[in-house]
Amino acid sequence: MPAALRPYWLLAASAFRSRTAYLGAMWASMAANIVFGFIRASILTSAAAASGGELAGYSAGQLSGYVWWSQALLGTIRMWGVTQLERDIKSGQVATQLLRPLSLVGAGVADELGRSAFSLVPRVLPVLAIGALLFGLTPPPGVGAAVLGLVSIVLAVVLAYLINHCIGALAFWVLEVRGYRLAYQSAGMFLAGLYVPVRMFPDWLLAATYALPFTSMLQTPTDILVGVDPLPTALLKVGVQVGWVVVIGTLALVMTRAGRQRLEVQGG
Amino acid sequence: MAERTPNPYLTILGARLRSQATYRGSLWTDLVSSVAVGFVEFLEVLVIFGNVDVLGGLSFHETLLVFGLANLAWSLSQFVCGDLDNLGELVRTGELTSRFARPLPIVAQMMTNDFNLRRLVRIVVGIGVLAYALPQLPIAWTPGNVWLLVSAVIFGTLILGSLFVLAAGTQFFLVDASEMTNAFTYSTNYASQQSAAVFPGWLRAAFLYVLPASFIAYLPTIAVLGIDGPPMAPAWLAWWLPAVAALFTAASLKVWAWGLRHYQGAGG
């Protein structure tokens, strides 16, 4: 590994280890994901039944798979929550972070990847198992889809972090980020396909949704894993994810640099 | 003439309102985003009915009645009790101890602690949906039906509010599990907006007889529309809503009192 990357690797590894201390909290939020999964799966499977077994291109099993994969991945791909950056800017702690010879964005991504990697097995698998047991779900259609799905999850984790980073970096300019964060999260989760698959959207909304980064954070990996996209489409969508990571990543770097110029920490 | 002591509740509420009005920019983004949260839930209903005509035995307008009643009750309960969400934090940090010194019951303190305009504004979503849906539906405006609809809002608010008290009470025991207790509060809200007929039997029973979600809006709706409910959820049960709400409230307060006795403070 190049020496320059080593600190980031260590950060990711320590984030991974630190999660082992919060197993109780992890089970608790997993229970939350499962209860919501029950309701979402009930709604969508009865909607599928009402429309003759298939809905917006998903079979009943694929719809159930879509619900349980997306519920399972909620703990891994974190679109919500207050970023550490926002808290650090508010408290002035960010000054210390900026003194370190590391990229603030890079360190954040490394931390996020470590934390997500840990949640993958103990949090994702039980949710899927319960969903499969009580509602039945279609497995990924093949090894190719499974591997591509995993790649897509990693990209989604990075993208979700980068957007949160940008929202958090707003704190360099505004006093209270909460309103912006809530607006992003409520609209974002809907457009990411958390409530209903975006394919169910009316055409105009679907077109707008595909022009935005949200589906790259949840709908894309989920669709690949339930096998609703043929492989070429799936590859294209992963390419779109890469594109968004580059665009939003650049934005995050620019915002962090500009914010650094503006930052004024009080007290001493 | 004896001097009148100002009502402590009104004094505290006034102070909360003034403090929120001070940060005008934050107030506006907060208000807009909290309406957006309610609106997104409504969009979900719209999108589903863009794909199917009937869901869980209810048409679009009938579903809107369920949604509107449940959403209104939820917004009102959030407004009154939403801050009980933060109890876990107070228990964990031991900050709750200081609250015992104040001359108000803890529940009342928590209720006024975050008297929040942001949360009050959310009622416009529920009211708007009801104002649209009610004229579209063939409801006989008998005293009985009026009572059923009014009681749905009043006792629905009571049930959901008690749920916050119940969740807060269990946090004295499950300090680290606030996400789990939140899951039950928020998923009961989500379930109360659905037709009970979408749930598989075991889940329908749970949302009727354990967490009485379907009592809040679904049963009153089918009762005023004269629709037969699915097994386990006959329409006449709607008349039992006040009794169910009373029972649930009493049980929640019991758990709260029990938890409070269990509290031993933290730190030192």
Coordinates of C-alpha atoms in Angstrom, one line a residue:
Chain A
M1 CA 0.0 0.0 0.0
P2 CA 1.3 3.5 -0.8
A3 CA 2.5 5.2 2.3
A4 CA 0.2 8.1 1.7
L5 CA -2.8 5.9 2.0
R6 CA -1.8 4.1 5.1
P7 CA -3.3 6.6 7.6
Y8 CA -6.6 6.3 5.9
W9 CA -6.5 2.5 6.1
L10 CA -5.7 2.8 9.8
L11 CA -8.6 5.2 10.3
A12 CA -11.0 2.8 8.5
A13 CA -9.7 -0.2 10.6
S14 CA -10.2 1.7 13.9
A15 CA -13.7 2.8 12.9
F16 CA -14.4 -0.9 12.2
R17 CA -13.1 -1.9 15.6
S18 CA -14.9 0.9 17.4
R19 CA -18.2 -0.4 16.2
T20 CA -17.7 -3.6 18.1
A21 CA -18.3 -1.5 21.3
Y22 CA -21.8 -0.5 20.2
L23 CA -23.3 -3.9 19.5
G24 CA -26.3 -3.2 21.8
A25 CA -27.2 0.0 19.9
M26 CA -26.7 -1.9 16.6
W27 CA -29.2 -4.6 17.5
A28 CA -31.6 -1.9 18.6
S29 CA -31.5 -0.1 15.3
M30 CA -31.7 -3.4 13.5
A31 CA -34.9 -4.2 15.4
A32 CA -36.2 -0.8 14.1
N33 CA -35.3 -1.7 10.5
I34 CA -37.1 -5.0 10.8
V35 CA -40.4 -3.5 12.2
F36 CA -40.5 -1.0 9.4
G37 CA -39.7 -3.8 6.9
F38 CA -42.8 -5.6 8.1
I39 CA -45.0 -2.6 7.3
R40 CA -43.3 -1.7 4.0
A41 CA -43.3 -5.3 2.8
S42 CA -47.0 -5.7 3.7
I43 CA -48.0 -2.5 1.7
L44 CA -46.0 -3.4 -1.4
T45 CA -46.9 -7.1 -1.5
S46 CA -50.6 -6.2 -1.2
A47 CA -50.1 -3.6 -3.9
A48 CA -48.5 -6.2 -6.1
A49 CA -51.4 -8.6 -5.5
A50 CA -53.9 -5.8 -6.3
S51 CA -52.2 -5.2 -9.6
G52 CA -52.1 -8.8 -10.6
G53 CA -48.9 -10.2 -9.1
E54 CA -46.5 -7.8 -10.7
L55 CA -45.8 -4.1 -10.0
A56 CA -43.7 -1.6 -12.0
G57 CA -41.5 -4.5 -13.4
Y58 CA -41.0 -6.2 -10.1
S59 CA -42.3 -9.7 -9.3
A60 CA -43.8 -10.1 -5.8
G61 CA -40.6 -11.9 -4.6
Q62 CA -38.4 -9.1 -6.1
L63 CA -40.5 -6.4 -4.4
S64 CA -40.1 -8.2 -1.1
G65 CA -36.4 -8.4 -1.9
Y66 CA -36.3 -4.7 -2.6
V67 CA -37.9 -3.9 0.7
W68 CA -35.6 -6.2 2.8
W69 CA -32.4 -5.3 1.0
S70 CA -33.1 -1.6 1.4
Q71 CA -34.1 -2.0 5.1
A72 CA -31.0 -4.1 5.6
L73 CA -28.7 -1.6 4.0
L74 CA -30.1 1.4 5.9
G75 CA -27.5 0.8 8.6
T76 CA -24.7 0.4 6.1
I77 CA -25.5 3.2 3.7
R78 CA -26.1 6.1 6.0
M79 CA -28.1 8.9 4.4
W80 CA -29.3 10.4 7.7
G81 CA -27.7 11.4 10.9
V82 CA -25.6 14.4 11.9
T83 CA -22.1 14.2 10.5
Q84 CA -19.2 14.6 12.9
L85 CA -18.1 17.5 10.6
E86 CA -21.2 19.5 11.4
R87 CA -20.7 19.0 15.2
D88 CA -17.0 19.8 14.9
I89 CA -17.6 23.0 13.1
K90 CA -20.2 24.1 15.6
S91 CA -17.9 23.3 18.6
G92 CA -14.8 24.7 16.9
Q93 CA -13.2 21.2 17.2
V94 CA -12.7 21.2 13.5
A95 CA -9.7 23.5 14.0
T96 CA -7.8 20.5 15.5
Q97 CA -8.9 18.2 12.6
L98 CA -7.6 20.7 10.1
L99 CA -4.2 20.8 11.7
R100 CA -3.7 17.1 10.9
P101 CA -1.8 16.3 7.8
L102 CA -4.8 14.4 6.3
S103 CA -7.6 15.4 4.0
L104 CA -10.7 16.0 6.0
V105 CA -12.8 14.4 3.2
G106 CA -10.5 11.4 2.9
A107 CA -10.5 10.8 6.6
G108 CA -14.3 11.0 6.7
V109 CA -14.7 8.5 3.8
A110 CA -12.2 6.1 5.5
D111 CA -14.0 6.3 8.8
E112 CA -17.4 5.7 7.0
L113 CA -16.1 2.7 5.0
G114 CA -14.7 1.1 8.2
R115 CA -17.9 1.6 10.1
S116 CA -20.0 0.3 7.2
A117 CA -17.9 -2.8 6.6
F118 CA -18.5 -3.8 10.2
S119 CA -22.3 -3.4 9.9
L120 CA -22.4 -5.6 6.8
V121 CA -22.5 -9.0 8.3
P122 CA -24.1 -8.7 11.8
R123 CA -26.7 -6.2 10.6
V124 CA -27.5 -7.0 7.1
L125 CA -27.8 -10.7 7.2
P126 CA -30.3 -11.0 10.1
V127 CA -32.6 -8.5 8.5
L128 CA -32.5 -10.4 5.2
A129 CA -33.0 -13.7 7.0
I130 CA -36.1 -12.5 8.8
G131 CA -37.5 -11.0 5.6
A132 CA -36.9 -14.2 3.7
L133 CA -38.5 -16.3 6.4
L134 CA -41.7 -14.2 6.9
F135 CA -42.2 -12.7 3.4
G136 CA -40.0 -14.7 1.0
L137 CA -37.5 -12.9 -1.3
T138 CA -35.7 -13.6 -4.5
P139 CA -31.9 -14.2 -4.2
P140 CA -29.5 -12.2 -6.4
P141 CA -29.8 -13.7 -9.9
G142 CA -26.1 -14.8 -10.1
V143 CA -22.5 -14.4 -9.0
G144 CA -22.1 -11.4 -11.4
A145 CA -25.0 -9.6 -9.9
A146 CA -23.9 -10.3 -6.4
V147 CA -20.4 -9.0 -6.9
L148 CA -21.6 -5.9 -8.8
G149 CA -24.2 -5.4 -6.0
L150 CA -21.4 -5.3 -3.5
V151 CA -19.4 -2.8 -5.6
S152 CA -22.5 -0.7 -5.9
I153 CA -23.0 -0.8 -2.1
V154 CA -19.5 0.5 -1.5
L155 CA -20.1 3.3 -4.0
A156 CA -23.4 4.1 -2.3
V157 CA -21.7 4.3 1.1
V158 CA -19.1 6.7 -0.2
L159 CA -21.6 8.9 -2.0
A160 CA -23.9 9.1 1.0
Y161 CA -21.0 10.2 3.1
L162 CA -19.9 12.8 0.6
I163 CA -23.3 14.4 0.4
N164 CA -23.6 14.4 4.2
H165 CA -20.1 16.0 4.3
C166 CA -21.3 18.8 2.0
I167 CA -24.4 19.3 4.1
G168 CA -22.3 19.4 7.2
A169 CA -19.8 21.8 5.6
L170 CA -22.7 24.2 5.2
A171 CA -22.1 24.9 8.9
F172 CA -19.0 26.9 7.9
W173 CA -21.5 29.5 6.4
V174 CA -24.8 29.2 8.3
L175 CA -25.5 29.1 12.0
E176 CA -28.0 26.1 12.0
V177 CA -27.8 23.3 9.4
R178 CA -30.7 21.3 10.8
G179 CA -33.3 22.6 8.5
Y180 CA -31.2 22.0 5.4
R181 CA -30.3 18.5 6.7
L182 CA -34.0 17.6 7.3
A183 CA -35.1 18.9 3.9
Y184 CA -32.3 16.9 2.2
Q185 CA -33.1 13.8 4.2
S186 CA -36.9 13.8 3.8
A187 CA -36.7 14.5 0.1
G188 CA -33.6 12.4 -0.4
M189 CA -34.9 9.2 1.1
F190 CA -38.0 9.4 -0.9
L191 CA -36.1 10.0 -4.2
A192 CA -33.6 7.4 -3.3
G193 CA -36.4 4.8 -3.4
L194 CA -36.7 4.1 0.3
Y195 CA -40.5 4.5 0.5
V196 CA -41.5 3.0 -2.8
P197 CA -39.3 1.8 -5.7
V198 CA -38.6 4.8 -8.0
R199 CA -40.0 2.8 -11.0
M200 CA -43.4 3.3 -9.5
F201 CA -43.0 7.1 -9.8
P202 CA -45.0 8.9 -12.6
D203 CA -42.8 9.5 -15.6
W204 CA -42.0 13.2 -15.0
L205 CA -40.9 12.5 -11.5
L206 CA -38.9 9.4 -12.6
A207 CA -37.0 11.5 -15.2
A208 CA -36.2 14.2 -12.6
T209 CA -35.2 11.5 -10.1
Y210 CA -32.8 9.9 -12.6
A211 CA -31.1 13.3 -13.1
L212 CA -30.3 13.5 -9.4
P213 CA -27.8 11.5 -7.3
F214 CA -30.3 10.0 -4.9
T215 CA -31.0 6.7 -6.7
S216 CA -27.3 6.0 -6.7
M217 CA -27.5 5.7 -2.9
L218 CA -30.1 3.0 -2.4
Q219 CA -32.2 2.1 -5.5
T220 CA -29.2 1.1 -7.6
P221 CA -27.6 -1.4 -5.3
T222 CA -31.0 -2.8 -4.3
D223 CA -32.2 -3.2 -7.9
I224 CA -28.9 -5.0 -8.9
L225 CA -29.3 -7.4 -5.9
V226 CA -32.9 -8.4 -6.6
G227 CA -32.0 -8.8 -10.3
V228 CA -34.6 -6.4 -11.8
D229 CA -31.9 -4.8 -14.1
P230 CA -30.2 -6.9 -16.8
L231 CA -26.4 -6.9 -16.4
P232 CA -25.6 -4.2 -19.0
T233 CA -28.1 -1.7 -17.4
A234 CA -26.7 -2.6 -14.0
L235 CA -23.1 -1.9 -15.2
L236 CA -24.3 1.5 -16.6
K237 CA -25.9 2.4 -13.3
V238 CA -22.7 1.6 -11.4
G239 CA -20.9 3.9 -13.9
V240 CA -23.4 6.6 -13.0
Q241 CA -22.6 6.0 -9.3
V242 CA -18.9 6.5 -10.0
G243 CA -19.7 9.7 -11.9
W244 CA -21.6 11.0 -8.9
V245 CA -18.8 10.1 -6.5
V246 CA -16.4 12.1 -8.6
V247 CA -18.8 15.1 -8.9
I248 CA -19.9 15.3 -5.2
G249 CA -16.4 14.3 -4.1
T250 CA -15.0 17.4 -5.9
L251 CA -17.7 19.5 -4.4
A252 CA -16.9 18.3 -0.9
L253 CA -13.2 19.1 -1.4
V254 CA -14.0 22.6 -2.7
M255 CA -16.4 23.3 0.1
T256 CA -14.0 22.1 2.7
R257 CA -11.2 24.2 1.3
A258 CA -13.4 27.3 1.0
G259 CA -14.8 26.8 4.5
R260 CA -11.4 26.5 5.9
Q261 CA -10.6 30.0 4.6
R262 CA -13.7 31.3 6.3
L263 CA -13.4 29.5 9.6
E264 CA -13.0 31.6 12.6
V265 CA -12.8 29.7 15.9
Q266 CA -13.6 31.7 19.0
G267 CA -12.2 31.3 22.5
G268 CA -8.8 29.9 23.4
Chain B
M1 CA -56.5 41.7 46.2
A2 CA -54.3 38.7 46.3
E3 CA -51.5 38.8 43.7
R4 CA -52.0 36.2 41.0
T5 CA -49.1 33.9 40.4
P6 CA -48.4 33.6 36.7
N7 CA -49.1 30.1 35.4
P8 CA -45.7 28.4 35.2
Y9 CA -46.7 26.5 32.1
L10 CA -47.7 29.6 30.2
T11 CA -44.5 31.4 31.2
I12 CA -42.3 28.5 30.0
L13 CA -44.3 28.2 26.7
G14 CA -44.0 31.9 26.1
A15 CA -40.3 31.8 26.6
R16 CA -39.9 28.8 24.2
L17 CA -41.8 30.6 21.5
R18 CA -39.8 33.8 21.8
S19 CA -36.5 31.9 21.7
Q20 CA -37.5 30.2 18.4
A21 CA -38.6 33.4 16.8
T22 CA -35.2 34.9 17.5
Y23 CA -33.4 32.9 14.9
R24 CA -35.6 33.7 12.0
G25 CA -33.6 32.0 9.2
S26 CA -33.4 28.7 11.2
L27 CA -37.1 29.0 12.0
W28 CA -38.1 29.2 8.4
T29 CA -35.9 26.4 7.1
D30 CA -37.2 24.3 10.0
L31 CA -40.9 25.0 9.2
V32 CA -40.5 24.3 5.6
S33 CA -38.6 21.1 6.1
S34 CA -41.0 19.8 8.7
V35 CA -43.9 20.3 6.3
A36 CA -41.8 18.5 3.7
V37 CA -41.6 15.5 5.9
G38 CA -45.3 15.2 6.1
F39 CA -45.7 15.9 2.4
V40 CA -43.3 13.1 1.5
E41 CA -45.5 10.6 3.4
F42 CA -48.4 11.9 1.4
L43 CA -46.4 11.5 -1.8
E44 CA -45.9 7.8 -1.0
V45 CA -49.7 7.3 -1.0
L46 CA -50.0 9.2 -4.3
V47 CA -47.3 7.1 -6.0
I48 CA -48.8 3.8 -4.8
F49 CA -52.2 4.8 -6.1
G50 CA -50.6 5.8 -9.4
N51 CA -50.0 2.1 -9.8
V52 CA -53.0 0.5 -8.2
D53 CA -56.7 1.4 -7.8
V54 CA -57.4 -0.3 -4.5
L55 CA -55.0 -1.1 -1.7
G56 CA -56.1 -3.1 1.3
G57 CA -59.7 -2.9 0.3
L58 CA -59.7 0.9 0.3
S59 CA -59.9 3.3 -2.7
F60 CA -57.7 6.3 -3.1
H61 CA -60.1 8.7 -1.3
E62 CA -60.8 6.2 1.4
T63 CA -57.1 5.7 2.0
L64 CA -56.7 9.5 2.2
L65 CA -59.2 9.6 5.0
V66 CA -57.1 7.0 6.9
F67 CA -53.9 8.9 6.1
G68 CA -55.4 12.3 7.1
L69 CA -56.8 11.2 10.4
A70 CA -53.6 9.3 11.4
N71 CA -51.3 12.1 10.2
L72 CA -53.3 14.8 12.1
A73 CA -53.2 12.7 15.3
W74 CA -49.5 12.1 14.9
S75 CA -48.7 15.7 14.3
L76 CA -50.6 16.7 17.4
S77 CA -49.0 14.1 19.5
Q78 CA -45.5 15.1 18.2
F79 CA -46.3 18.6 19.1
V80 CA -47.2 17.8 22.6
C81 CA -44.9 14.9 23.4
G82 CA -42.2 14.8 20.7
D83 CA -39.5 15.9 23.1
L84 CA -39.9 12.8 25.2
D85 CA -37.7 11.3 22.4
N86 CA -34.7 12.9 24.0
L87 CA -35.2 11.2 27.3
G88 CA -32.7 8.5 26.6
E89 CA -30.0 11.2 26.2
L90 CA -31.0 12.8 29.6
V91 CA -30.9 9.4 31.3
R92 CA -27.6 8.5 29.8
T93 CA -25.9 11.8 30.7
G94 CA -27.6 11.9 34.1
E95 CA -28.9 15.3 33.3
L96 CA -32.4 14.1 34.3
T97 CA -31.3 14.4 38.0
S98 CA -31.4 18.2 37.8
R99 CA -35.0 18.0 36.5
F100 CA -36.2 16.5 39.8
A101 CA -35.3 19.8 41.5
R102 CA -37.9 21.7 39.4
P103 CA -41.4 22.1 40.7
L104 CA -43.2 20.4 37.8
P105 CA -43.7 16.7 37.1
I106 CA -41.0 15.4 34.8
V107 CA -43.5 14.5 32.0
A108 CA -44.9 18.0 32.0
Q109 CA -41.4 19.5 32.0
M110 CA -40.5 17.4 29.0
M111 CA -43.6 18.4 27.2
T112 CA -42.9 22.1 27.5
N113 CA -39.2 21.7 27.1
D114 CA -39.3 21.8 23.3
F115 CA -42.6 23.4 22.6
N116 CA -42.0 23.6 19.0
L117 CA -43.6 25.7 16.2
R118 CA -41.9 23.4 13.7
R119 CA -44.0 20.5 15.0
L120 CA -47.2 22.4 15.1
V121 CA -46.9 23.5 11.5
R122 CA -47.0 19.8 10.4
I123 CA -50.7 19.6 11.2
V124 CA -51.4 21.5 7.9
V125 CA -50.6 18.3 6.0
G126 CA -53.2 16.2 7.8
I127 CA -55.8 19.0 7.8
G128 CA -55.3 19.7 4.1
V129 CA -55.7 16.0 3.2
L130 CA -58.8 15.7 5.3
A131 CA -60.3 18.9 3.8
Y132 CA -59.8 17.4 0.3
A133 CA -60.8 13.8 1.1
L134 CA -63.9 14.3 3.2
P135 CA -66.1 16.0 0.6
Q136 CA -65.2 13.2 -1.9
L137 CA -66.6 10.5 0.3
P138 CA -70.2 9.4 0.7
I139 CA -70.3 9.9 4.5
A140 CA -73.7 10.2 6.2
W141 CA -73.2 13.1 8.6
T142 CA -75.0 11.5 11.5
P143 CA -74.0 12.4 15.1
G144 CA -72.5 8.9 15.4
N145 CA -70.2 9.4 12.4
V146 CA -69.2 12.9 13.5
W147 CA -68.3 11.5 16.8
L148 CA -66.3 8.6 15.3
L149 CA -64.2 11.1 13.2
V150 CA -63.7 13.5 16.0
S151 CA -62.8 10.8 18.5
A152 CA -60.3 9.4 16.0
V153 CA -58.3 12.6 16.2
I154 CA -58.7 13.1 20.0
F155 CA -58.0 9.5 21.1
G156 CA -55.6 8.9 18.3
T157 CA -53.5 11.8 19.6
L158 CA -53.8 10.3 23.1
I159 CA -52.7 6.8 22.0
L160 CA -49.7 8.2 20.0
G161 CA -48.8 10.6 22.8
S162 CA -48.9 7.8 25.4
L163 CA -46.7 5.8 23.1
F164 CA -44.0 8.5 23.6
V165 CA -44.5 8.2 27.3
L166 CA -44.3 4.4 27.1
A167 CA -41.1 4.5 25.0
A168 CA -39.6 7.1 27.3
G169 CA -40.4 4.9 30.3
T170 CA -38.7 1.9 28.8
Q171 CA -35.6 3.9 28.2
F172 CA -34.9 3.9 31.9
F173 CA -34.2 0.2 31.5
L174 CA -32.8 0.1 28.0
V175 CA -30.5 3.1 28.1
D176 CA -28.8 2.3 24.9
A177 CA -31.8 1.2 22.9
S178 CA -33.4 4.5 22.1
E179 CA -33.5 3.6 18.4
M180 CA -35.6 0.5 19.2
T181 CA -38.1 2.4 21.4
N182 CA -38.2 5.0 18.6
A183 CA -38.9 2.3 16.1
F184 CA -42.1 1.3 17.9
T185 CA -43.3 4.9 18.2
Y186 CA -42.5 5.7 14.5
S187 CA -43.7 2.4 13.1
T188 CA -46.9 2.6 15.0
N189 CA -47.4 6.0 13.3
Y190 CA -46.6 4.4 9.9
A191 CA -48.9 1.5 10.6
S192 CA -51.7 3.7 11.7
Q193 CA -51.7 5.4 8.2
Q194 CA -52.3 2.0 6.5
S195 CA -55.4 -0.1 5.8
A196 CA -55.2 -3.0 8.3
A197 CA -56.1 -5.3 5.5
V198 CA -52.6 -5.0 3.9
F199 CA -51.1 -6.7 7.0
P200 CA -50.7 -10.5 7.2
G201 CA -52.8 -11.8 10.2
W202 CA -50.1 -11.9 12.8
L203 CA -49.1 -8.3 12.1
R204 CA -52.7 -7.1 11.9
A205 CA -53.3 -8.6 15.4
A206 CA -50.2 -6.9 16.7
F207 CA -51.2 -3.5 15.4
L208 CA -54.7 -3.9 16.9
Y209 CA -54.2 -5.6 20.2
V210 CA -50.6 -4.9 21.2
L211 CA -49.9 -1.5 19.8
P212 CA -53.4 -0.2 18.8
A213 CA -52.3 1.5 15.6
S214 CA -55.2 0.4 13.5
F215 CA -57.7 1.8 16.1
I216 CA -56.5 5.3 15.4
A217 CA -57.7 5.9 11.8
Y218 CA -58.4 2.6 10.0
L219 CA -61.3 1.4 12.2
P220 CA -63.0 4.8 12.4
T221 CA -62.7 5.1 8.6
I222 CA -64.3 1.8 7.8
A223 CA -67.0 2.4 10.4
V224 CA -68.1 5.8 8.9
L225 CA -67.9 4.4 5.4
G226 CA -69.8 1.2 6.2
I227 CA -67.0 -1.1 4.9
D228 CA -66.4 -4.5 6.4
G229 CA -63.0 -5.0 7.9
P230 CA -60.7 -8.0 7.4
P231 CA -60.8 -10.8 10.0
M232 CA -59.9 -9.6 13.5
A233 CA -60.7 -6.0 12.5
P234 CA -64.5 -5.6 12.4
A235 CA -65.7 -2.0 11.9
W236 CA -67.8 -1.9 15.2
L237 CA -64.5 -2.1 17.1
A238 CA -64.1 1.7 16.3
W239 CA -66.6 2.5 19.1
W240 CA -64.1 1.0 21.6
L241 CA -61.4 3.5 20.6
P242 CA -61.9 5.7 23.8
A243 CA -61.7 2.7 26.0
V244 CA -58.6 1.3 24.2
A245 CA -57.0 4.8 24.4
A246 CA -57.7 5.1 28.1
L247 CA -56.3 1.6 28.8
F248 CA -53.2 2.3 26.8
T249 CA -52.6 5.6 28.4
A250 CA -53.0 4.1 31.9
A251 CA -50.5 1.3 31.0
S252 CA -48.0 3.8 29.6
L253 CA -48.1 6.0 32.6
K254 CA -47.6 3.0 34.8
V255 CA -44.5 2.0 32.9
W256 CA -43.2 5.6 33.1
A257 CA -43.7 5.7 36.9
W258 CA -42.1 2.3 37.2
G259 CA -39.1 3.5 35.1
L260 CA -38.8 6.7 37.1
R261 CA -38.5 4.7 40.3
H262 CA -35.8 2.7 38.7
Y263 CA -33.7 5.7 37.7
Q264 CA -30.6 6.1 39.7
G265 CA -28.7 8.9 38.0
A266 CA -25.4 8.6 36.2
G267 CA -21.9 9.9 36.4
G268 CA -20.7 11.6 39.5

